CSV table of C-alpha atoms in Angstrom, one decimal:
chain,number,residue,atom,x,y,z
A,1,MET,CA,0.0,0.2,-0.1
A,2,LYS,CA,1.4,3.3,-0.9
A,3,TRP,CA,-0.3,6.9,-0.4
A,4,CYS,CA,-0.1,9.5,-3.5
A,5,HIS,CA,2.1,12.2,-2.8
A,6,ILE,CA,-0.7,14.5,-4.3
A,7,ARG,CA,-4.3,14.9,-4.1
A,8,VAL,CA,-6.2,14.0,-7.0
A,9,ALA,CA,-9.9,15.2,-7.3
A,10,GLY,CA,-9.6,16.9,-4.3
A,11,HIS,CA,-9.1,13.7,-1.9
A,12,ALA,CA,-6.1,11.7,-0.6
A,13,LEU,CA,-5.5,8.5,-2.6
A,14,LEU,CA,-4.0,5.1,-1.6
A,15,GLY,CA,-2.9,2.4,-3.9
A,16,VAL,CA,-3.1,-1.0,-3.0
A,17,ALA,CA,-1.8,-4.1,-5.0
A,18,ASP,CA,-4.0,-6.9,-3.7
A,19,ALA,CA,-3.4,-10.7,-4.0
A,20,GLY,CA,-6.6,-11.0,-6.4
A,21,GLY,CA,-4.0,-9.5,-9.1
A,22,SER,CA,-5.4,-6.1,-9.1
A,23,ILE,CA,-4.6,-2.4,-8.3
A,24,GLU,CA,-7.0,-0.7,-6.3
A,25,LEU,CA,-7.3,2.9,-5.4
A,26,LEU,CA,-9.1,4.3,-2.3
A,27,ARG,CA,-9.9,8.1,-1.5
A,28,LEU,CA,-10.1,9.0,1.6
A,29,VAL,CA,-13.3,11.4,2.7
A,30,GLY,CA,-14.3,12.8,5.5
A,31,SER,CA,-17.5,13.5,7.4
A,32,GLU,CA,-17.2,15.5,10.3
A,33,ASN,CA,-15.0,13.7,12.6
A,34,THR,CA,-15.0,10.3,10.6
A,35,TYR,CA,-12.7,9.2,8.1
A,36,THR,CA,-13.6,6.4,5.7
A,37,LEU,CA,-11.6,4.9,2.5
A,38,GLN,CA,-14.2,4.6,-0.6
A,39,PRO,CA,-13.1,2.7,-3.7
A,40,PHE,CA,-11.9,5.6,-6.6
A,41,ALA,CA,-10.7,3.0,-9.2
A,42,SER,CA,-9.5,-0.6,-9.7
A,43,PHE,CA,-7.7,-2.4,-12.6
A,44,ALA,CA,-7.0,-6.2,-12.9
A,45,LEU,CA,-3.6,-7.0,-14.2
A,46,GLU,CA,-3.8,-10.6,-15.3
A,47,LYS,CA,-5.5,-13.5,-14.6
A,48,GLN,CA,-3.6,-16.2,-11.9
A,49,CYS,CA,-1.3,-14.0,-10.9
A,50,LEU,CA,-0.7,-11.6,-7.1
A,51,ALA,CA,-0.1,-8.0,-7.2
A,52,LEU,CA,3.2,-7.5,-5.6
A,53,SER,CA,4.3,-4.0,-5.8
A,54,LEU,CA,3.1,-0.4,-6.8
A,55,ASP,CA,5.0,3.1,-6.9
A,56,TRP,CA,3.4,6.5,-8.1
A,57,SER,CA,5.3,8.6,-10.5
A,58,THR,CA,4.4,11.7,-7.9
A,59,GLY,CA,7.8,11.3,-5.1
A,60,LYS,CA,9.9,13.7,-6.1
A,61,ALA,CA,8.6,17.2,-4.8
A,62,GLY,CA,7.7,19.9,-7.5
A,63,ARG,CA,5.9,17.9,-9.7
A,64,ALA,CA,4.7,20.1,-12.9
A,65,CYS,CA,0.7,20.0,-12.7
A,66,ASP,CA,0.4,19.1,-16.2
A,67,GLN,CA,2.7,16.4,-16.0
A,68,PRO,CA,0.5,12.7,-16.1
A,69,LEU,CA,0.1,10.6,-12.8
A,70,LYS,CA,1.3,7.3,-13.4
A,71,VAL,CA,1.4,4.1,-11.4
A,72,ILE,CA,3.8,1.2,-12.0
A,73,SER,CA,3.0,-2.5,-10.7
A,74,SER,CA,4.7,-5.7,-10.1
A,75,ASP,CA,3.3,-9.3,-10.4
A,76,SER,CA,4.0,-12.6,-9.4
A,77,ARG,CA,4.6,-13.8,-13.2
A,78,GLY,CA,7.3,-11.4,-13.7
A,79,GLN,CA,5.7,-8.8,-15.4
A,80,LEU,CA,5.6,-4.9,-15.1
A,81,HIS,CA,2.3,-3.2,-16.0
A,82,LEU,CA,2.1,0.7,-16.2
A,83,LEU,CA,-0.9,2.4,-15.7
A,84,LYS,CA,-2.4,6.3,-15.8
A,85,VAL,CA,-4.6,7.6,-13.0
A,86,THR,CA,-7.2,9.8,-14.7
A,87,GLU,CA,-9.7,12.4,-12.2
A,88,ALA,CA,-13.0,10.9,-14.7
A,89,GLY,CA,-13.7,7.2,-15.5
A,90,PRO,CA,-12.5,4.2,-15.6
A,91,GLY,CA,-9.9,6.1,-13.1
A,92,LEU,CA,-7.4,3.6,-14.3
A,93,GLN,CA,-6.3,2.9,-17.4
A,94,GLY,CA,-3.7,0.3,-18.8
A,95,VAL,CA,-0.8,1.9,-20.7
A,96,ALA,CA,1.8,-1.2,-20.9
A,97,THR,CA,2.6,-4.8,-20.0
A,98,TRP,CA,5.7,-6.5,-20.4
A,99,GLN,CA,7.8,-9.4,-19.2
A,100,ALA,CA,10.6,-8.3,-17.0
A,101,HIS,CA,11.7,-11.1,-14.9
A,102,HIS,CA,11.8,-15.0,-15.0
A,103,PHE,CA,10.4,-15.6,-11.5
A,104,GLU,CA,8.4,-13.1,-9.4
A,105,ALA,CA,9.0,-9.3,-9.8
A,106,TRP,CA,9.1,-8.3,-6.2
A,107,ILE,CA,9.5,-4.6,-6.8
A,108,ALA,CA,8.9,-1.9,-9.3
A,109,ALA,CA,9.8,1.5,-8.9
A,110,PHE,CA,9.8,4.9,-10.9
A,111,ASN,CA,12.8,7.3,-11.5
A,112,TYR,CA,11.2,10.1,-9.6
A,113,TRP,CA,13.5,12.8,-11.5
A,114,GLN,CA,12.9,11.0,-15.0
A,115,THR,CA,9.4,9.2,-14.9
A,116,GLU,CA,9.5,7.6,-18.2
A,117,ILE,CA,12.2,5.8,-16.8
A,118,VAL,CA,11.2,2.7,-14.0
A,119,TYR,CA,13.2,-0.1,-12.2
A,120,SER,CA,12.6,-3.6,-11.3
A,121,GLY,CA,13.4,-6.2,-9.1
A,122,GLY,CA,13.1,-10.2,-9.4
A,123,ASP,CA,13.3,-13.5,-7.6
A,124,ASP,CA,15.9,-14.2,-10.3
A,125,GLY,CA,18.1,-11.7,-8.6
A,126,LEU,CA,18.3,-9.0,-11.3
A,127,LEU,CA,17.8,-5.2,-11.0
A,128,LYS,CA,16.9,-3.9,-14.4
A,129,GLY,CA,16.2,-0.4,-15.7
A,130,TRP,CA,13.2,0.3,-18.5
A,131,ASP,CA,12.0,3.1,-20.6
A,132,THR,CA,8.5,2.9,-20.4
A,133,ARG,CA,8.3,4.1,-24.0
A,134,THR,CA,10.0,1.6,-25.6
A,135,PRO,CA,9.6,-1.0,-23.1
A,136,ASN,CA,10.5,-4.5,-24.5
A,137,THR,CA,14.4,-4.0,-23.9
A,138,SER,CA,15.5,-3.1,-20.6
A,139,ILE,CA,18.1,-0.2,-20.5
A,140,PHE,CA,20.4,-2.2,-18.2
A,141,SER,CA,20.4,-5.5,-16.4
A,142,SER,CA,22.5,-5.8,-12.9
A,143,LYS,CA,23.1,-8.9,-11.1
A,144,ARG,CA,25.3,-7.0,-8.2
A,145,HIS,CA,23.1,-8.6,-5.7
A,146,SER,CA,23.3,-12.1,-5.2
A,147,MET,CA,19.8,-13.0,-4.3
A,148,GLY,CA,16.4,-11.5,-4.9
A,149,VAL,CA,16.0,-8.0,-5.6
A,150,CYS,CA,12.8,-6.9,-3.3
A,151,SER,CA,13.2,-3.2,-2.5
A,152,ILE,CA,14.0,-0.3,-4.8
A,153,GLN,CA,13.5,3.6,-4.2
A,154,SER,CA,14.7,6.8,-6.4
A,155,SER,CA,15.6,9.4,-4.0
A,156,PRO,CA,13.3,12.1,-4.0
A,157,HIS,CA,15.8,14.7,-2.8
A,158,ARG,CA,19.2,14.1,-4.9
A,159,GLU,CA,19.1,13.1,-8.8
A,160,ASP,CA,20.6,10.2,-10.0
A,161,LEU,CA,20.7,8.7,-6.6
A,162,LEU,CA,19.0,5.3,-6.3
A,163,ALA,CA,18.9,2.5,-3.4
A,164,THR,CA,18.2,-0.8,-3.5
A,165,GLY,CA,17.8,-4.1,-1.1
A,166,SER,CA,17.9,-8.0,-1.3
A,167,TYR,CA,17.4,-11.0,0.4
A,168,ASP,CA,21.2,-11.2,0.4
A,169,GLU,CA,20.9,-9.1,3.3
A,170,HIS,CA,22.6,-6.0,1.8
A,171,ILE,CA,21.9,-2.3,0.8
A,172,LEU,CA,23.3,-0.8,-2.4
A,173,LEU,CA,23.2,2.7,-3.5
A,174,TRP,CA,23.7,3.8,-7.1
A,175,ASP,CA,24.2,6.6,-9.1
A,176,THR,CA,22.0,5.9,-12.0
A,177,ARG,CA,24.4,7.2,-14.8
A,178,ASN,CA,26.5,4.5,-14.0
A,179,MET,CA,25.0,1.3,-13.0
A,180,ARG,CA,27.6,-1.0,-13.6
A,181,GLN,CA,29.1,-0.6,-10.1
A,182,PRO,CA,27.1,0.3,-6.9
A,183,LEU,CA,28.3,3.8,-4.9
A,184,ALA,CA,27.9,2.0,-1.2
A,185,ASP,CA,27.5,-1.5,-0.2
A,186,THR,CA,26.0,-2.3,3.5
A,187,ALA,CA,25.7,-5.0,4.9
A,188,VAL,CA,22.0,-4.8,7.5
A,189,GLN,CA,21.8,-8.7,8.6
A,190,GLY,CA,18.1,-9.2,7.1
A,191,GLY,CA,16.7,-9.5,3.8
A,192,VAL,CA,15.8,-6.0,3.0
A,193,TRP,CA,11.9,-5.8,2.0
A,194,ARG,CA,11.6,-2.3,2.3
A,195,LEU,CA,13.4,0.8,1.7
A,196,ARG,CA,12.5,4.8,2.4
A,197,TRP,CA,14.1,8.3,2.0
A,198,HIS,CA,13.3,10.2,4.9
A,199,PRO,CA,11.1,12.9,3.7
A,200,PHE,CA,13.0,15.7,4.9
A,201,HIS,CA,16.6,14.7,5.8
A,202,ARG,CA,18.2,13.9,2.3
A,203,HIS,CA,21.0,11.2,3.6
A,204,LEU,CA,18.5,9.1,6.0
A,205,LEU,CA,17.3,5.5,4.8
A,206,LEU,CA,14.9,3.5,6.7
A,207,ALA,CA,15.2,0.2,5.9
A,208,ALA,CA,12.8,-3.2,7.2
A,209,CYS,CA,15.2,-5.9,7.6
A,210,MET,CA,12.7,-9.0,8.2
A,211,HIS,CA,14.7,-11.0,10.9
A,212,GLY,CA,17.2,-8.2,11.3
A,213,GLY,CA,14.4,-5.6,12.1
A,214,LEU,CA,14.4,-1.7,11.4
A,215,ARG,CA,17.4,0.2,10.7
A,216,ILE,CA,18.0,4.0,9.8
A,217,LEU,CA,20.9,4.5,7.7
A,218,ASN,CA,23.1,7.4,7.2
A,219,CYS,CA,23.8,7.7,3.6
A,220,GLU,CA,25.8,10.8,3.7
A,221,LYS,CA,29.6,9.5,3.7
A,222,ALA,CA,28.2,6.7,1.0
A,223,ILE,CA,27.1,9.6,-1.2
A,224,GLU,CA,30.2,12.0,-0.6
A,225,LYS,CA,32.9,9.4,-0.4
A,226,GLN,CA,31.7,6.1,-1.8
A,227,GLU,CA,32.0,4.8,1.8
A,228,ALA,CA,29.6,2.1,3.4
A,229,CYS,CA,26.6,3.5,5.3
A,230,THR,CA,26.4,3.7,9.0
A,231,VAL,CA,23.6,2.4,11.1
A,232,SER,CA,22.6,5.3,13.0
A,233,ALA,CA,19.4,3.6,14.8
A,234,SER,CA,18.5,0.0,14.9
A,235,TYR,CA,15.6,-1.9,16.7
A,236,THR,CA,15.4,-6.0,16.5
A,237,LEU,CA,12.0,-7.4,16.8
A,238,PRO,CA,12.1,-11.0,18.7
A,239,ASP,CA,10.1,-13.8,16.6
A,240,SER,CA,9.1,-11.8,13.7
A,241,LEU,CA,9.9,-10.4,10.5
A,242,VAL,CA,9.9,-6.8,9.9
A,243,TYR,CA,8.6,-6.2,6.0
A,244,GLY,CA,7.0,-3.0,6.1
A,245,ALA,CA,8.2,0.7,7.0
A,246,ASP,CA,7.8,4.3,6.2
A,247,TRP,CA,8.4,7.6,7.5
A,248,SER,CA,5.3,10.1,8.2
A,249,TRP,CA,5.3,13.3,6.7
A,250,LEU,CA,3.9,14.8,10.1
A,251,ASN,CA,6.2,17.3,11.8
A,252,PHE,CA,6.8,18.4,15.2
A,253,HIS,CA,6.9,22.0,15.3
A,254,LEU,CA,8.6,24.2,18.3
A,255,LEU,CA,5.7,26.4,20.4
A,256,PRO,CA,6.0,29.2,21.6
A,257,GLN,CA,6.3,29.7,25.3
A,258,THR,CA,3.0,30.9,26.1
A,259,GLN,CA,1.4,27.8,23.8
A,260,GLN,CA,3.0,25.1,25.3
A,261,SER,CA,1.5,24.4,28.2
A,262,LEU,CA,-2.2,25.0,26.1
A,263,PHE,CA,-0.8,22.1,24.0
A,264,LEU,CA,0.5,19.8,26.3
A,265,GLY,CA,-1.6,16.9,27.8
A,266,SER,CA,-4.2,17.5,25.0
A,267,SER,CA,-4.8,15.7,21.6
A,268,ALA,CA,-3.5,17.4,18.5
A,269,TYR,CA,-6.5,16.0,17.0
A,270,SER,CA,-9.0,17.5,18.6
A,271,ASN,CA,-9.6,19.9,16.1
A,272,PRO,CA,-12.3,18.4,13.5
A,273,GLY,CA,-11.1,20.4,10.8
A,274,ALA,CA,-7.6,18.3,11.1
A,275,ARG,CA,-5.8,17.1,7.7
A,276,ALA,CA,-6.5,13.8,6.9
A,277,ALA,CA,-3.3,12.7,7.5
A,278,ASP,CA,-3.6,14.0,11.1
A,279,VAL,CA,-6.5,11.8,11.1
A,280,VAL,CA,-4.9,8.7,10.2
A,281,HIS,CA,-2.2,9.2,12.5
A,282,ASN,CA,-4.4,9.4,15.4
A,283,ARG,CA,-6.1,6.1,14.6
A,284,LYS,CA,-2.8,4.5,16.0
A,285,THR,CA,-2.7,3.7,20.0
A,286,VAL,CA,0.4,4.5,22.0
A,287,GLY,CA,3.1,3.1,23.8
A,288,GLN,CA,6.6,3.2,24.9
A,289,SER,CA,10.3,5.1,24.8
A,290,LEU,CA,14.0,4.6,24.6
A,291,GLU,CA,17.3,6.4,23.6
A,292,PRO,CA,20.0,7.7,23.0
A,293,PRO,CA,19.3,8.4,19.9
A,294,SER,CA,15.8,8.7,21.4
A,295,PHE,CA,13.6,5.9,19.6
A,296,ASP,CA,10.2,5.9,21.1
A,297,ARG,CA,7.7,3.0,20.3
A,298,LEU,CA,4.5,4.7,20.7
A,299,ALA,CA,2.1,2.1,19.5
A,300,ASP,CA,1.1,-1.4,18.4
A,301,HIS,CA,-2.1,-3.2,17.7
A,302,ASP,CA,-2.3,-4.9,21.0
A,303,GLY,CA,-0.2,-2.7,23.8
A,304,ASP,CA,1.5,-5.9,24.6
A,305,SER,CA,4.2,-6.9,22.0
A,306,ARG,CA,7.6,-6.8,23.1
A,307,ALA,CA,10.8,-5.5,21.6
A,308,LYS,CA,14.6,-5.4,21.9
A,309,PRO,CA,17.3,-3.1,21.0
A,310,HIS,CA,20.1,-3.9,18.4
A,311,SER,CA,23.2,-5.3,20.2
A,312,GLY,CA,25.6,-2.8,22.0
A,313,GLY,CA,22.7,-0.2,22.1
A,314,LYS,CA,22.3,2.0,25.1
A,315,GLY,CA,19.8,3.5,27.2
A,316,TRP,CA,17.1,1.3,25.9
A,317,THR,CA,14.1,1.0,28.0
A,318,SER,CA,11.4,-1.7,28.1
A,319,VAL,CA,8.0,-1.4,27.0
A,320,HIS,CA,5.3,0.7,29.1
A,321,PRO,CA,1.5,-0.5,29.5
A,322,LEU,CA,-0.7,1.5,27.8
A,323,THR,CA,-2.2,4.7,29.7
A,324,GLU,CA,-5.4,6.6,29.2
A,325,ASP,CA,-3.1,9.7,28.2
A,326,ALA,CA,-1.0,7.4,25.7
A,327,LYS,CA,-4.5,6.0,24.1
A,328,SER,CA,-5.9,9.7,23.4
A,329,GLY,CA,-2.4,10.4,21.5
A,330,SER,CA,-1.1,13.1,23.8
A,331,ARG,CA,2.3,10.8,24.5
A,332,LEU,CA,2.9,11.8,20.9
A,333,HIS,CA,4.1,15.2,21.8
A,334,THR,CA,7.7,16.4,22.9
A,335,PRO,CA,7.5,19.2,25.4
A,336,GLY,CA,7.1,22.4,23.3
A,337,THR,CA,6.0,21.2,20.2
A,338,LYS,CA,3.1,20.2,18.1
A,339,ILE,CA,2.6,18.0,15.1
A,340,CYS,CA,1.7,19.5,11.7
A,341,ASP,CA,1.5,18.5,8.3
A,342,SER,CA,4.4,18.6,6.2
A,343,ASN,CA,2.8,21.6,4.2
A,344,SER,CA,2.8,23.6,7.5
A,345,CYS,CA,5.4,26.1,8.6
A,346,LEU,CA,8.2,24.3,7.8
A,347,GLU,CA,10.7,26.8,8.8
A,348,THR,CA,9.6,25.9,12.7
A,349,ALA,CA,9.4,22.2,12.1
A,350,HIS,CA,12.0,20.5,15.0
A,351,LEU,CA,13.2,18.3,12.1
A,352,ASP,CA,15.4,16.2,14.7
A,353,ILE,CA,12.5,14.5,15.6
A,354,SER,CA,10.6,11.9,13.4
A,355,LEU,CA,7.7,9.5,13.1
A,356,LEU,CA,7.9,6.3,11.3
A,357,ALA,CA,5.7,3.4,11.3
A,358,THR,CA,6.7,-0.5,10.8
A,359,CYS,CA,4.6,-3.6,10.2
A,360,SER,CA,5.9,-7.0,11.1
A,361,PHE,CA,4.9,-10.7,10.3
A,362,TYR,CA,4.5,-14.1,12.5
A,363,ASN,CA,3.4,-11.5,15.5
A,364,HIS,CA,0.7,-9.2,13.3
A,365,VAL,CA,1.9,-6.2,14.5
A,366,LEU,CA,1.7,-2.5,13.2
A,367,HIS,CA,4.4,-0.4,15.4
A,368,LEU,CA,4.2,3.6,15.4
A,369,TRP,CA,7.7,5.0,16.3
A,370,LYS,CA,9.2,8.6,17.4
A,371,TRP,CA,12.8,8.8,16.8
A,372,ASP,CA,14.7,11.7,18.0
A,373,ASN,CA,17.9,12.1,16.2
A,374,SER,CA,19.2,15.6,18.1
């Protein structure tokens, strides 16, 4: 599942690649204090296949308003599907379908800076690039990963920067102008199922590393000096595989001293006019804290799962039971801060504090975290 980075027909759109072999688009619709996801469009990829991934062409900030809105998807038969989104029916239209891999095509992703170019990774261990205007022949094919390629993301901040991850437990950074050798190779001790660049910090990369837990990588030296990325934070969840991870686009903002006492201890979402992203965020329940760097597990689905830090970590604390204040969302606030969406007052944002979410297999838990990197 992925949210579109822009509104379509006035609504936030959620894209879903499902096991029935379809791409579903759902729009978030608000009514008073209630928000629901309603069907917007659907497209069946192929018979007898699973839809395995999708990406929106809108990942780069500053997208031209006249640029077509596109979705790229991959399936269990090794195919890629390019779709176009229209505000008027039928909503999703097929543009092209082609065979990309011999086995499952685990991931497909846009080059956010040049959306005619897409990348794919498959269970055949290949990372490939494609020009969607002539999709029958790949523009490159790399065997640099030694096992199935299952995560790819183009940097929304830096042109020509690409991150890929694999079952081989390595994250590679690439300069897309030279795909013969990666810029950097970082071992993360777990299959890399998802990668996400931070929405504001251009050098931070979040990884869902299956049995290796979640990891936040600082890629600054890797980009500038072609060295391995450094792990800024990590967290291992026992008896589970972390398959999903993503950053929130909400910011913590510093409040004037006169407003801090008014804001603390109350829910940030009591305002019925709160934006859609705020309301979705408030549907989480809240839980725990640890440091340094401060890395708080704020929520999980049932409140009693346990987590443990990466070996060698300092200052990690145990999970605390949920309180009524925690359930209401007030523990999301750091003293003197409030939560805003990414379009609001960025100049006052406390950018050392980030919200992120992970989901894990076996224990079926969705976690919400707060990470303080100050």
